[in-house]
Amino acid sequence: MKRLIPTLILVILCVGGFWYAQSKDFFKEKPEPSAALVTINKDEVASYSIKNGDNEIEMQRKEGNWTMTKPSPLPLDKFSADGWVESFIALSKDKTVDANAADLAPFGLDKPAQQFKVTLQNGAVHTLSVGDPVVIQGFHYAMFSGSPEVFQLSDSKTQPLALSQIDFMDKDPVKLDYEQLRAMTVDWKGQKWTMTKTDADKKSYESDWKLGEQTLKAADATQVIDKLQMLSTAQPAKRTTEVKLDPPELRVEVKLVDAAKKEITDVYLGKLQQDTVWFSKEGSEWAYAVPIASIQELADKGNPPSAPQVQTEGQPPAEQPKAAQ
């Protein structure tokens, strides 16, 4: 029996090793990663377009800067414009369906629902066409640049390409460097206040700030500044020539000191139209539709809650206002 013990231990070790290797997929042949549909340098891209049904977006790059030529110009978020190109370059097919499709209609590729086209500086064009959905949820039929091959493509790969016009827009009208900020004044329909940094030599998160007669700690002042910095829109911007800003109901003055210690004052104006305030920096090409609620929240930051009144012993409570009869 003692002679069998080493053999049993060896068998147990072999079984355990086999089980561990199987659990780690050591015996499975790992599929090779799919090759990219196209190999190009992102700096070689001169333009690209997105066709989604009847809607079309066209972007062109000149001297390193993107502009939207269709359907209409907008102030662009550079990261979104560049990110689209990177998503296109990263495309890879998931599975070949028909290597030489003679009839594209069964795949919905005779009239593609979506087309994404990239044009290079040398004139070369690369086009991804997307047709009908595959039976497997989350995939569509697709083909690339005139090749007869129809392949299966994951929706997760096309979603970063199927952007709308506003997805490319810079939606934030205010760009602040907190360390350069020295004071800000908000005047909204006569509701006016000014907040000033008390110690210019300290960081914004260290210095106290003066709001009217009240002193604010850095954390509280940052919340006020955030309300201005975080103003945003969900609507397409308009050129300032299309929006009448005079006379404005909103005026915001921001006093800054640049790297050369030169004082700068930026002025923002806002014009009320129903439940929207068209908001623009003086001298800017663009006006942004900011919800009136966001502007009111900013204006209300100038009215910090007053300290609760302390009732002294023997003093009658303050008379409450009577309800309207």
PDB file of C-alpha atoms in Angstrom:
ATOM      1  CA  MET A   1       0.000   0.000   0.000  1.00  0.00           C
ATOM      2  CA  LYS A   2       2.853   2.340   0.865  1.00  0.00           C
ATOM      3  CA  ARG A   3       4.247   1.818  -2.631  1.00  0.00           C
ATOM      4  CA  LEU A   4       0.994   3.120  -4.142  1.00  0.00           C
ATOM      5  CA  ILE A   5       1.002   6.397  -2.190  1.00  0.00           C
ATOM      6  CA  PRO A   6       3.546   8.198  -4.459  1.00  0.00           C
ATOM      7  CA  THR A   7       1.586   7.020  -7.502  1.00  0.00           C
ATOM      8  CA  LEU A   8      -1.705   8.301  -6.043  1.00  0.00           C
ATOM      9  CA  ILE A   9      -0.107  11.662  -5.211  1.00  0.00           C
ATOM     10  CA  LEU A  10       1.217  11.926  -8.760  1.00  0.00           C
ATOM     11  CA  VAL A  11      -2.231  11.119 -10.215  1.00  0.00           C
ATOM     12  CA  ILE A  12      -3.862  13.725  -7.979  1.00  0.00           C
ATOM     13  CA  LEU A  13      -1.307  16.339  -9.036  1.00  0.00           C
ATOM     14  CA  CYS A  14      -1.826  15.529 -12.711  1.00  0.00           C
ATOM     15  CA  VAL A  15      -5.621  15.749 -12.410  1.00  0.00           C
ATOM     16  CA  GLY A  16      -5.338  19.008 -10.489  1.00  0.00           C
ATOM     17  CA  GLY A  17      -2.944  20.464 -13.035  1.00  0.00           C
ATOM     18  CA  PHE A  18      -5.182  19.402 -15.922  1.00  0.00           C
ATOM     19  CA  TRP A  19      -8.225  20.996 -14.248  1.00  0.00           C
ATOM     20  CA  TYR A  20      -6.338  24.238 -13.592  1.00  0.00           C
ATOM     21  CA  ALA A  21      -5.038  24.421 -17.153  1.00  0.00           C
ATOM     22  CA  GLN A  22      -8.510  23.781 -18.539  1.00  0.00           C
ATOM     23  CA  SER A  23     -10.011  26.498 -16.315  1.00  0.00           C
ATOM     24  CA  LYS A  24      -7.482  28.973 -17.708  1.00  0.00           C
ATOM     25  CA  ASP A  25      -8.264  28.025 -21.315  1.00  0.00           C
ATOM     26  CA  PHE A  26      -4.721  26.734 -21.885  1.00  0.00           C
ATOM     27  CA  PHE A  27      -6.025  24.108 -24.351  1.00  0.00           C
ATOM     28  CA  LYS A  28      -8.266  26.443 -26.328  1.00  0.00           C
ATOM     29  CA  GLU A  29      -6.945  28.012 -29.474  1.00  0.00           C
ATOM     30  CA  LYS A  30      -7.236  31.739 -29.039  1.00  0.00           C
ATOM     31  CA  PRO A  31      -8.684  33.561 -32.048  1.00  0.00           C
ATOM     32  CA  GLU A  32      -6.386  36.076 -33.649  1.00  0.00           C
ATOM     33  CA  PRO A  33      -7.547  39.693 -33.342  1.00  0.00           C
ATOM     34  CA  SER A  34      -9.390  40.985 -36.397  1.00  0.00           C
ATOM     35  CA  ALA A  35      -7.321  43.112 -38.726  1.00  0.00           C
ATOM     36  CA  ALA A  36      -8.299  46.760 -39.113  1.00  0.00           C
ATOM     37  CA  LEU A  37     -10.461  47.529 -42.136  1.00  0.00           C
ATOM     38  CA  VAL A  38      -8.112  50.313 -43.155  1.00  0.00           C
ATOM     39  CA  THR A  39      -4.616  51.437 -42.251  1.00  0.00           C
ATOM     40  CA  ILE A  40      -4.217  55.196 -42.475  1.00  0.00           C
ATOM     41  CA  ASN A  41      -2.603  57.982 -40.489  1.00  0.00           C
ATOM     42  CA  LYS A  42      -5.180  60.215 -38.818  1.00  0.00           C
ATOM     43  CA  ASP A  43      -3.181  63.283 -39.866  1.00  0.00           C
ATOM     44  CA  GLU A  44      -3.735  62.297 -43.520  1.00  0.00           C
ATOM     45  CA  VAL A  45      -7.523  62.731 -43.219  1.00  0.00           C
ATOM     46  CA  ALA A  46      -8.733  65.834 -45.046  1.00  0.00           C
ATOM     47  CA  SER A  47     -12.481  65.372 -44.554  1.00  0.00           C
ATOM     48  CA  TYR A  48     -15.176  62.910 -43.537  1.00  0.00           C
ATOM     49  CA  SER A  49     -18.920  62.605 -43.829  1.00  0.00           C
ATOM     50  CA  ILE A  50     -21.752  60.834 -42.023  1.00  0.00           C
ATOM     51  CA  LYS A  51     -24.932  59.827 -43.843  1.00  0.00           C
ATOM     52  CA  ASN A  52     -27.692  58.541 -41.606  1.00  0.00           C
ATOM     53  CA  GLY A  53     -30.915  58.238 -43.552  1.00  0.00           C
ATOM     54  CA  ASP A  54     -31.678  61.661 -44.998  1.00  0.00           C
ATOM     55  CA  ASN A  55     -29.317  63.456 -42.622  1.00  0.00           C
ATOM     56  CA  GLU A  56     -25.758  64.277 -43.633  1.00  0.00           C
ATOM     57  CA  ILE A  57     -22.845  65.802 -41.737  1.00  0.00           C
ATOM     58  CA  GLU A  58     -19.639  66.852 -43.444  1.00  0.00           C
ATOM     59  CA  MET A  59     -16.424  67.835 -41.692  1.00  0.00           C
ATOM     60  CA  GLN A  60     -13.364  69.389 -43.315  1.00  0.00           C
ATOM     61  CA  ARG A  61      -9.911  70.029 -41.896  1.00  0.00           C
ATOM     62  CA  LYS A  62      -7.793  73.001 -42.891  1.00  0.00           C
ATOM     63  CA  GLU A  63      -4.470  73.813 -41.255  1.00  0.00           C
ATOM     64  CA  GLY A  64      -5.208  71.317 -38.497  1.00  0.00           C
ATOM     65  CA  ASN A  65      -8.596  72.785 -37.551  1.00  0.00           C
ATOM     66  CA  TRP A  66     -11.959  71.144 -38.166  1.00  0.00           C
ATOM     67  CA  THR A  67     -14.995  72.944 -39.572  1.00  0.00           C
ATOM     68  CA  MET A  68     -18.495  71.625 -40.162  1.00  0.00           C
ATOM     69  CA  THR A  69     -19.626  72.384 -43.706  1.00  0.00           C
ATOM     70  CA  LYS A  70     -22.903  70.404 -43.607  1.00  0.00           C
ATOM     71  CA  PRO A  71     -25.613  70.867 -42.515  1.00  0.00           C
ATOM     72  CA  SER A  72     -24.356  74.179 -41.050  1.00  0.00           C
ATOM     73  CA  PRO A  73     -21.295  75.476 -39.175  1.00  0.00           C
ATOM     74  CA  LEU A  74     -21.079  75.165 -35.378  1.00  0.00           C
ATOM     75  CA  PRO A  75     -18.436  75.843 -32.743  1.00  0.00           C
ATOM     76  CA  LEU A  76     -16.724  72.464 -32.596  1.00  0.00           C
ATOM     77  CA  ASP A  77     -15.324  70.360 -29.799  1.00  0.00           C
ATOM     78  CA  LYS A  78     -11.911  69.402 -31.143  1.00  0.00           C
ATOM     79  CA  PHE A  79     -11.789  66.168 -29.147  1.00  0.00           C
ATOM     80  CA  SER A  80     -15.061  64.945 -30.686  1.00  0.00           C
ATOM     81  CA  ALA A  81     -13.921  65.801 -34.209  1.00  0.00           C
ATOM     82  CA  ASP A  82     -10.564  64.047 -33.789  1.00  0.00           C
ATOM     83  CA  GLY A  83     -12.121  61.165 -31.846  1.00  0.00           C
ATOM     84  CA  TRP A  84     -14.389  60.311 -34.777  1.00  0.00           C
ATOM     85  CA  VAL A  85     -11.361  59.764 -37.038  1.00  0.00           C
ATOM     86  CA  GLU A  86      -9.730  57.533 -34.435  1.00  0.00           C
ATOM     87  CA  SER A  87     -12.908  55.425 -34.169  1.00  0.00           C
ATOM     88  CA  PHE A  88     -12.987  55.014 -37.958  1.00  0.00           C
ATOM     89  CA  ILE A  89      -9.344  53.918 -38.105  1.00  0.00           C
ATOM     90  CA  ALA A  90      -9.979  51.365 -35.325  1.00  0.00           C
ATOM     91  CA  LEU A  91     -12.779  49.597 -37.246  1.00  0.00           C
ATOM     92  CA  SER A  92     -12.503  45.836 -37.724  1.00  0.00           C
ATOM     93  CA  LYS A  93     -14.999  43.291 -39.028  1.00  0.00           C
ATOM     94  CA  ASP A  94     -16.432  40.652 -36.699  1.00  0.00           C
ATOM     95  CA  LYS A  95     -17.267  37.859 -39.142  1.00  0.00           C
ATOM     96  CA  THR A  96     -17.408  37.328 -42.902  1.00  0.00           C
ATOM     97  CA  VAL A  97     -20.941  36.569 -44.093  1.00  0.00           C
ATOM     98  CA  ASP A  98     -20.383  36.406 -47.868  1.00  0.00           C
ATOM     99  CA  ALA A  99     -16.924  36.861 -49.339  1.00  0.00           C
ATOM    100  CA  ASN A 100     -18.272  37.735 -52.796  1.00  0.00           C
ATOM    101  CA  ALA A 101     -21.872  38.917 -52.541  1.00  0.00           C
ATOM    102  CA  ALA A 102     -23.519  39.231 -55.945  1.00  0.00           C
ATOM    103  CA  ASP A 103     -26.820  40.579 -54.605  1.00  0.00           C
ATOM    104  CA  LEU A 104     -26.624  43.231 -51.874  1.00  0.00           C
ATOM    105  CA  ALA A 105     -30.392  43.645 -51.400  1.00  0.00           C
ATOM    106  CA  PRO A 106     -30.801  40.739 -48.897  1.00  0.00           C
ATOM    107  CA  PHE A 107     -28.311  42.517 -46.638  1.00  0.00           C
ATOM    108  CA  GLY A 108     -29.825  45.986 -47.031  1.00  0.00           C
ATOM    109  CA  LEU A 109     -26.597  47.169 -48.643  1.00  0.00           C
ATOM    110  CA  ASP A 110     -28.051  48.083 -52.020  1.00  0.00           C
ATOM    111  CA  LYS A 111     -29.381  51.192 -50.248  1.00  0.00           C
ATOM    112  CA  PRO A 112     -27.329  51.447 -47.041  1.00  0.00           C
ATOM    113  CA  ALA A 113     -29.024  52.969 -44.013  1.00  0.00           C
ATOM    114  CA  GLN A 114     -25.703  54.490 -42.939  1.00  0.00           C
ATOM    115  CA  GLN A 115     -22.520  55.466 -44.741  1.00  0.00           C
ATOM    116  CA  PHE A 116     -19.310  56.797 -43.225  1.00  0.00           C
ATOM    117  CA  LYS A 117     -16.785  58.211 -45.684  1.00  0.00           C
ATOM    118  CA  VAL A 118     -13.221  59.391 -45.110  1.00  0.00           C
ATOM    119  CA  THR A 119     -11.279  61.333 -47.721  1.00  0.00           C
ATOM    120  CA  LEU A 120      -7.495  61.601 -47.475  1.00  0.00           C
ATOM    121  CA  GLN A 121      -5.299  64.483 -48.545  1.00  0.00           C
ATOM    122  CA  ASN A 122      -4.182  62.500 -51.613  1.00  0.00           C
ATOM    123  CA  GLY A 123      -7.788  62.088 -52.713  1.00  0.00           C
ATOM    124  CA  ALA A 124      -8.214  58.446 -51.658  1.00  0.00           C
ATOM    125  CA  VAL A 125     -11.683  57.646 -50.300  1.00  0.00           C
ATOM    126  CA  HIS A 126     -12.621  54.942 -47.783  1.00  0.00           C
ATOM    127  CA  THR A 127     -16.308  54.208 -47.191  1.00  0.00           C
ATOM    128  CA  LEU A 128     -18.065  52.014 -44.647  1.00  0.00           C
ATOM    129  CA  SER A 129     -21.638  51.075 -45.607  1.00  0.00           C
ATOM    130  CA  VAL A 130     -24.015  49.648 -42.998  1.00  0.00           C
ATOM    131  CA  GLY A 131     -27.174  47.766 -43.984  1.00  0.00           C
ATOM    132  CA  ASP A 132     -29.823  45.707 -42.226  1.00  0.00           C
ATOM    133  CA  PRO A 133     -29.512  44.242 -38.722  1.00  0.00           C
ATOM    134  CA  VAL A 134     -28.300  40.665 -38.385  1.00  0.00           C
ATOM    135  CA  VAL A 135     -30.513  38.072 -36.709  1.00  0.00           C
ATOM    136  CA  ILE A 136     -28.107  38.205 -33.772  1.00  0.00           C
ATOM    137  CA  GLN A 137     -29.008  41.307 -31.793  1.00  0.00           C
ATOM    138  CA  GLY A 138     -26.353  44.024 -31.696  1.00  0.00           C
ATOM    139  CA  PHE A 139     -24.895  43.426 -35.170  1.00  0.00           C
ATOM    140  CA  HIS A 140     -25.483  44.744 -38.705  1.00  0.00           C
ATOM    141  CA  TYR A 141     -24.387  43.712 -42.182  1.00  0.00           C
ATOM    142  CA  ALA A 142     -21.662  45.946 -43.602  1.00  0.00           C
ATOM    143  CA  MET A 143     -19.174  46.306 -46.429  1.00  0.00           C
ATOM    144  CA  PHE A 144     -16.117  48.477 -46.950  1.00  0.00           C
ATOM    145  CA  SER A 145     -14.829  50.610 -49.841  1.00  0.00           C
ATOM    146  CA  GLY A 146     -16.425  48.759 -52.746  1.00  0.00           C
ATOM    147  CA  SER A 147     -15.173  45.295 -51.750  1.00  0.00           C
ATOM    148  CA  PRO A 148     -17.700  42.548 -52.595  1.00  0.00           C
ATOM    149  CA  GLU A 149     -17.310  41.072 -49.113  1.00  0.00           C
ATOM    150  CA  VAL A 150     -20.265  41.398 -46.752  1.00  0.00           C
ATOM    151  CA  PHE A 151     -19.363  41.059 -43.112  1.00  0.00           C
ATOM    152  CA  GLN A 152     -20.942  41.255 -39.711  1.00  0.00           C
ATOM    153  CA  LEU A 153     -20.178  44.394 -37.697  1.00  0.00           C
ATOM    154  CA  SER A 154     -20.933  45.071 -34.045  1.00  0.00           C
ATOM    155  CA  ASP A 155     -23.129  48.062 -33.256  1.00  0.00           C
ATOM    156  CA  SER A 156     -20.630  49.029 -30.558  1.00  0.00           C
ATOM    157  CA  LYS A 157     -18.153  49.829 -33.349  1.00  0.00           C
ATOM    158  CA  THR A 158     -20.516  52.005 -35.378  1.00  0.00           C
ATOM    159  CA  GLN A 159     -22.099  53.906 -32.491  1.00  0.00           C
ATOM    160  CA  PRO A 160     -19.050  56.205 -32.066  1.00  0.00           C
ATOM    161  CA  LEU A 161     -19.391  57.045 -35.785  1.00  0.00           C
ATOM    162  CA  ALA A 162     -23.160  57.631 -35.934  1.00  0.00           C
ATOM    163  CA  LEU A 163     -22.998  61.036 -34.269  1.00  0.00           C
ATOM    164  CA  SER A 164     -25.499  63.855 -34.637  1.00  0.00           C
ATOM    165  CA  GLN A 165     -24.626  67.455 -35.449  1.00  0.00           C
ATOM    166  CA  ILE A 166     -24.783  68.594 -31.831  1.00  0.00           C
ATOM    167  CA  ASP A 167     -22.540  65.721 -30.719  1.00  0.00           C
ATOM    168  CA  PHE A 168     -19.657  67.584 -32.375  1.00  0.00           C
ATOM    169  CA  MET A 169     -20.499  70.961 -30.837  1.00  0.00           C
ATOM    170  CA  ASP A 170     -18.624  72.674 -28.042  1.00  0.00           C
ATOM    171  CA  LYS A 171     -21.551  73.160 -25.667  1.00  0.00           C
ATOM    172  CA  ASP A 172     -19.813  75.260 -22.994  1.00  0.00           C
ATOM    173  CA  PRO A 173     -19.844  79.029 -23.569  1.00  0.00           C
ATOM    174  CA  VAL A 174     -17.583  79.876 -20.602  1.00  0.00           C
ATOM    175  CA  LYS A 175     -13.948  78.811 -20.280  1.00  0.00           C
ATOM    176  CA  LEU A 176     -12.391  79.871 -16.978  1.00  0.00           C
ATOM    177  CA  ASP A 177      -8.967  79.377 -15.452  1.00  0.00           C
ATOM    178  CA  TYR A 178      -9.756  79.442 -11.745  1.00  0.00           C
ATOM    179  CA  GLU A 179      -6.216  80.545 -10.856  1.00  0.00           C
ATOM    180  CA  GLN A 180      -6.498  83.592 -13.121  1.00  0.00           C
ATOM    181  CA  LEU A 181      -9.880  84.649 -11.769  1.00  0.00           C
ATOM    182  CA  ARG A 182      -9.910  87.703  -9.502  1.00  0.00           C
ATOM    183  CA  ALA A 183     -13.564  88.792  -9.479  1.00  0.00           C
ATOM    184  CA  MET A 184     -16.921  88.138 -11.110  1.00  0.00           C
ATOM    185  CA  THR A 185     -20.054  90.268 -11.273  1.00  0.00           C
ATOM    186  CA  VAL A 186     -23.478  88.961 -12.230  1.00  0.00           C
ATOM    187  CA  ASP A 187     -26.387  91.277 -13.102  1.00  0.00           C
ATOM    188  CA  TRP A 188     -29.573  89.372 -13.967  1.00  0.00           C
ATOM    189  CA  LYS A 189     -32.660  91.560 -14.455  1.00  0.00           C
ATOM    190  CA  GLY A 190     -31.475  93.916 -11.703  1.00  0.00           C
ATOM    191  CA  GLN A 191     -30.391  91.141  -9.336  1.00  0.00           C
ATOM    192  CA  LYS A 192     -26.719  92.105  -9.015  1.00  0.00           C
ATOM    193  CA  TRP A 193     -23.762  90.920  -6.952  1.00  0.00           C
ATOM    194  CA  THR A 194     -19.963  90.795  -7.068  1.00  0.00           C
ATOM    195  CA  MET A 195     -17.583  88.209  -5.675  1.00  0.00           C
ATOM    196  CA  THR A 196     -13.914  89.155  -5.254  1.00  0.00           C
ATOM    197  CA  LYS A 197     -10.849  87.176  -4.294  1.00  0.00           C
ATOM    198  CA  THR A 198      -9.381  88.603  -1.075  1.00  0.00           C
ATOM    199  CA  ASP A 199      -5.827  87.292  -1.430  1.00  0.00           C
ATOM    200  CA  ALA A 200      -4.546  87.348  -5.003  1.00  0.00           C
ATOM    201  CA  ASP A 201      -1.319  85.559  -4.078  1.00  0.00           C
ATOM    202  CA  LYS A 202      -3.103  82.446  -2.844  1.00  0.00           C
ATOM    203  CA  LYS A 203      -4.505  79.614  -4.919  1.00  0.00           C
ATOM    204  CA  SER A 204      -8.223  79.792  -5.653  1.00  0.00           C
ATOM    205  CA  TYR A 205      -8.832  76.806  -3.380  1.00  0.00           C
ATOM    206  CA  GLU A 206      -6.923  78.477  -0.513  1.00  0.00           C
ATOM    207  CA  SER A 207      -8.085  82.078  -0.600  1.00  0.00           C
ATOM    208  CA  ASP A 208     -11.204  83.524   1.006  1.00  0.00           C
ATOM    209  CA  TRP A 209     -13.588  85.422  -1.247  1.00  0.00           C
ATOM    210  CA  LYS A 210     -15.799  88.420  -0.554  1.00  0.00           C
ATOM    211  CA  LEU A 211     -19.429  88.215  -1.690  1.00  0.00           C
ATOM    212  CA  GLY A 212     -21.072  91.505  -0.839  1.00  0.00           C
ATOM    213  CA  GLU A 213     -20.463  91.945   2.886  1.00  0.00           C
ATOM    214  CA  GLN A 214     -20.011  88.239   3.497  1.00  0.00           C
ATOM    215  CA  THR A 215     -16.743  86.322   3.498  1.00  0.00           C
ATOM    216  CA  LEU A 216     -16.813  82.951   1.756  1.00  0.00           C
ATOM    217  CA  LYS A 217     -14.385  80.125   2.282  1.00  0.00           C
ATOM    218  CA  ALA A 218     -12.654  78.789  -0.820  1.00  0.00           C
ATOM    219  CA  ALA A 219     -14.897  75.711  -1.053  1.00  0.00           C
ATOM    220  CA  ASP A 220     -18.069  77.843  -0.980  1.00  0.00           C
ATOM    221  CA  ALA A 221     -16.658  80.318  -3.504  1.00  0.00           C
ATOM    222  CA  THR A 222     -15.743  77.472  -5.850  1.00  0.00           C
ATOM    223  CA  GLN A 223     -19.395  76.394  -5.905  1.00  0.00           C
ATOM    224  CA  VAL A 224     -20.341  79.910  -7.070  1.00  0.00           C
ATOM    225  CA  ILE A 225     -17.680  79.908  -9.807  1.00  0.00           C
ATOM    226  CA  ASP A 226     -18.767  76.416 -10.885  1.00  0.00           C
ATOM    227  CA  LYS A 227     -22.260  77.716 -11.650  1.00  0.00           C
ATOM    228  CA  LEU A 228     -20.795  80.046 -14.258  1.00  0.00           C
ATOM    229  CA  GLN A 229     -18.198  77.623 -15.589  1.00  0.00           C
ATOM    230  CA  MET A 230     -20.732  74.806 -15.981  1.00  0.00           C
ATOM    231  CA  LEU A 231     -23.314  76.734 -18.000  1.00  0.00           C
ATOM    232  CA  SER A 232     -24.124  74.547 -20.986  1.00  0.00           C
ATOM    233  CA  THR A 233     -26.597  74.046 -23.799  1.00  0.00           C
ATOM    234  CA  ALA A 234     -28.389  71.179 -25.483  1.00  0.00           C
ATOM    235  CA  GLN A 235     -29.328  73.198 -28.590  1.00  0.00           C
ATOM    236  CA  PRO A 236     -27.306  74.158 -31.661  1.00  0.00           C
ATOM    237  CA  ALA A 237     -25.503  77.464 -31.216  1.00  0.00           C
ATOM    238  CA  LYS A 238     -26.338  80.452 -33.417  1.00  0.00           C
ATOM    239  CA  ARG A 239     -24.128  83.135 -34.842  1.00  0.00           C
ATOM    240  CA  THR A 240     -24.332  86.315 -32.795  1.00  0.00           C
ATOM    241  CA  THR A 241     -25.485  88.112 -35.944  1.00  0.00           C
ATOM    242  CA  GLU A 242     -28.673  85.989 -35.798  1.00  0.00           C
ATOM    243  CA  VAL A 243     -29.454  86.833 -32.167  1.00  0.00           C
ATOM    244  CA  LYS A 244     -30.465  90.261 -30.868  1.00  0.00           C
ATOM    245  CA  LEU A 245     -28.636  90.710 -27.559  1.00  0.00           C
ATOM    246  CA  ASP A 246     -29.434  94.388 -27.024  1.00  0.00           C
ATOM    247  CA  PRO A 247     -30.678  95.340 -24.519  1.00  0.00           C
ATOM    248  CA  PRO A 248     -29.475  92.369 -22.461  1.00  0.00           C
ATOM    249  CA  GLU A 249     -31.231  91.065 -19.341  1.00  0.00           C
ATOM    250  CA  LEU A 250     -28.000  89.403 -18.228  1.00  0.00           C
ATOM    251  CA  ARG A 251     -24.514  90.843 -17.915  1.00  0.00           C
ATOM    252  CA  VAL A 252     -21.593  88.908 -16.458  1.00  0.00           C
ATOM    253  CA  GLU A 253     -18.167  90.507 -15.974  1.00  0.00           C
ATOM    254  CA  VAL A 254     -15.181  88.285 -15.250  1.00  0.00           C
ATOM    255  CA  LYS A 255     -11.918  89.905 -14.168  1.00  0.00           C
ATOM    256  CA  LEU A 256      -8.781  87.850 -14.817  1.00  0.00           C
ATOM    257  CA  VAL A 257      -5.020  88.194 -14.585  1.00  0.00           C
ATOM    258  CA  ASP A 258      -3.058  86.435 -17.328  1.00  0.00           C
ATOM    259  CA  ALA A 259       0.381  84.833 -17.084  1.00  0.00           C
ATOM    260  CA  ALA A 260       2.016  88.236 -17.628  1.00  0.00           C
ATOM    261  CA  LYS A 261      -0.017  89.661 -14.702  1.00  0.00           C
ATOM    262  CA  LYS A 262      -2.054  91.749 -17.120  1.00  0.00           C
ATOM    263  CA  GLU A 263      -5.635  92.432 -16.034  1.00  0.00           C
ATOM    264  CA  ILE A 264      -8.352  91.320 -18.446  1.00  0.00           C
ATOM    265  CA  THR A 265     -12.103  91.783 -18.236  1.00  0.00           C
ATOM    266  CA  ASP A 266     -14.348  89.413 -20.174  1.00  0.00           C
ATOM    267  CA  VAL A 267     -17.978  90.405 -20.597  1.00  0.00           C
ATOM    268  CA  TYR A 268     -20.837  87.998 -21.314  1.00  0.00           C
ATOM    269  CA  LEU A 269     -24.312  89.160 -22.341  1.00  0.00           C
ATOM    270  CA  GLY A 270     -27.614  87.307 -22.252  1.00  0.00           C
ATOM    271  CA  LYS A 271     -30.952  87.956 -23.918  1.00  0.00           C
ATOM    272  CA  LEU A 272     -34.109  86.298 -22.624  1.00  0.00           C
ATOM    273  CA  GLN A 273     -36.334  84.519 -25.141  1.00  0.00           C
ATOM    274  CA  GLN A 274     -39.172  82.578 -23.485  1.00  0.00           C
ATOM    275  CA  ASP A 275     -37.502  79.924 -21.283  1.00  0.00           C
ATOM    276  CA  THR A 276     -34.051  80.357 -22.845  1.00  0.00           C
ATOM    277  CA  VAL A 277     -31.281  82.904 -22.423  1.00  0.00           C
ATOM    278  CA  TRP A 278     -29.121  83.428 -25.501  1.00  0.00           C
ATOM    279  CA  PHE A 279     -25.701  83.840 -23.935  1.00  0.00           C
ATOM    280  CA  SER A 280     -22.551  85.105 -25.641  1.00  0.00           C
ATOM    281  CA  LYS A 281     -19.136  86.490 -24.819  1.00  0.00           C
ATOM    282  CA  GLU A 282     -18.559  89.963 -26.228  1.00  0.00           C
ATOM    283  CA  GLY A 283     -16.625  89.644 -29.476  1.00  0.00           C
ATOM    284  CA  SER A 284     -17.504  85.956 -29.895  1.00  0.00           C
ATOM    285  CA  GLU A 285     -18.944  84.559 -33.108  1.00  0.00           C
ATOM    286  CA  TRP A 286     -21.405  82.302 -31.293  1.00  0.00           C
ATOM    287  CA  ALA A 287     -24.390  82.582 -28.943  1.00  0.00           C
ATOM    288  CA  TYR A 288     -25.580  79.659 -26.817  1.00  0.00           C
ATOM    289  CA  ALA A 289     -29.115  78.794 -25.707  1.00  0.00           C
ATOM    290  CA  VAL A 290     -28.817  78.352 -21.935  1.00  0.00           C
ATOM    291  CA  PRO A 291     -31.882  77.294 -19.900  1.00  0.00           C
ATOM    292  CA  ILE A 292     -33.269  80.167 -17.834  1.00  0.00           C
ATOM    293  CA  ALA A 293     -33.206  77.913 -14.753  1.00  0.00           C
ATOM    294  CA  SER A 294     -29.393  77.669 -14.999  1.00  0.00           C
ATOM    295  CA  ILE A 295     -29.077  81.450 -15.188  1.00  0.00           C
ATOM    296  CA  GLN A 296     -31.400  81.902 -12.220  1.00  0.00           C
ATOM    297  CA  GLU A 297     -29.351  79.411 -10.181  1.00  0.00           C
ATOM    298  CA  LEU A 298     -26.236  81.442 -10.972  1.00  0.00           C
ATOM    299  CA  ALA A 299     -27.925  84.705  -9.960  1.00  0.00           C
ATOM    300  CA  ASP A 300     -29.240  83.175  -6.741  1.00  0.00           C
ATOM    301  CA  LYS A 301     -25.690  82.279  -5.698  1.00  0.00           C
ATOM    302  CA  GLY A 302     -25.333  85.950  -4.790  1.00  0.00           C
ATOM    303  CA  ASN A 303     -27.948  85.529  -2.068  1.00  0.00           C
ATOM    304  CA  PRO A 304     -26.338  83.206   0.494  1.00  0.00           C
ATOM    305  CA  PRO A 305     -28.751  81.915   3.135  1.00  0.00           C
ATOM    306  CA  SER A 306     -28.881  84.195   6.148  1.00  0.00           C
ATOM    307  CA  ALA A 307     -28.068  82.839   9.582  1.00  0.00           C
ATOM    308  CA  PRO A 308     -31.155  81.691  11.528  1.00  0.00           C
ATOM    309  CA  GLN A 309     -32.466  84.226  14.016  1.00  0.00           C
ATOM    310  CA  VAL A 310     -31.912  83.337  17.655  1.00  0.00           C
ATOM    311  CA  GLN A 311     -34.877  84.058  19.908  1.00  0.00           C
ATOM    312  CA  THR A 312     -33.801  85.388  23.318  1.00  0.00           C
ATOM    313  CA  GLU A 313     -35.582  84.265  26.432  1.00  0.00           C
ATOM    314  CA  GLY A 314     -38.707  86.264  27.143  1.00  0.00           C
ATOM    315  CA  GLN A 315     -38.767  87.782  23.666  1.00  0.00           C
ATOM    316  CA  PRO A 316     -42.027  87.170  21.778  1.00  0.00           C
ATOM    317  CA  PRO A 317     -41.641  85.317  18.461  1.00  0.00           C
ATOM    318  CA  ALA A 318     -41.523  87.448  15.339  1.00  0.00           C
ATOM    319  CA  GLU A 319     -44.914  88.009  13.792  1.00  0.00           C
ATOM    320  CA  GLN A 320     -45.433  85.817  10.740  1.00  0.00           C
ATOM    321  CA  PRO A 321     -46.805  87.446   7.617  1.00  0.00           C
ATOM    322  CA  LYS A 322     -50.490  86.871   7.163  1.00  0.00           C
ATOM    323  CA  ALA A 323     -51.697  84.877   4.241  1.00  0.00           C
ATOM    324  CA  ALA A 324     -53.378  86.836   1.481  1.00  0.00           C
ATOM    325  CA  GLN A 325     -57.090  86.943   1.984  1.00  0.00           C
TER     326      GLN A 325
END
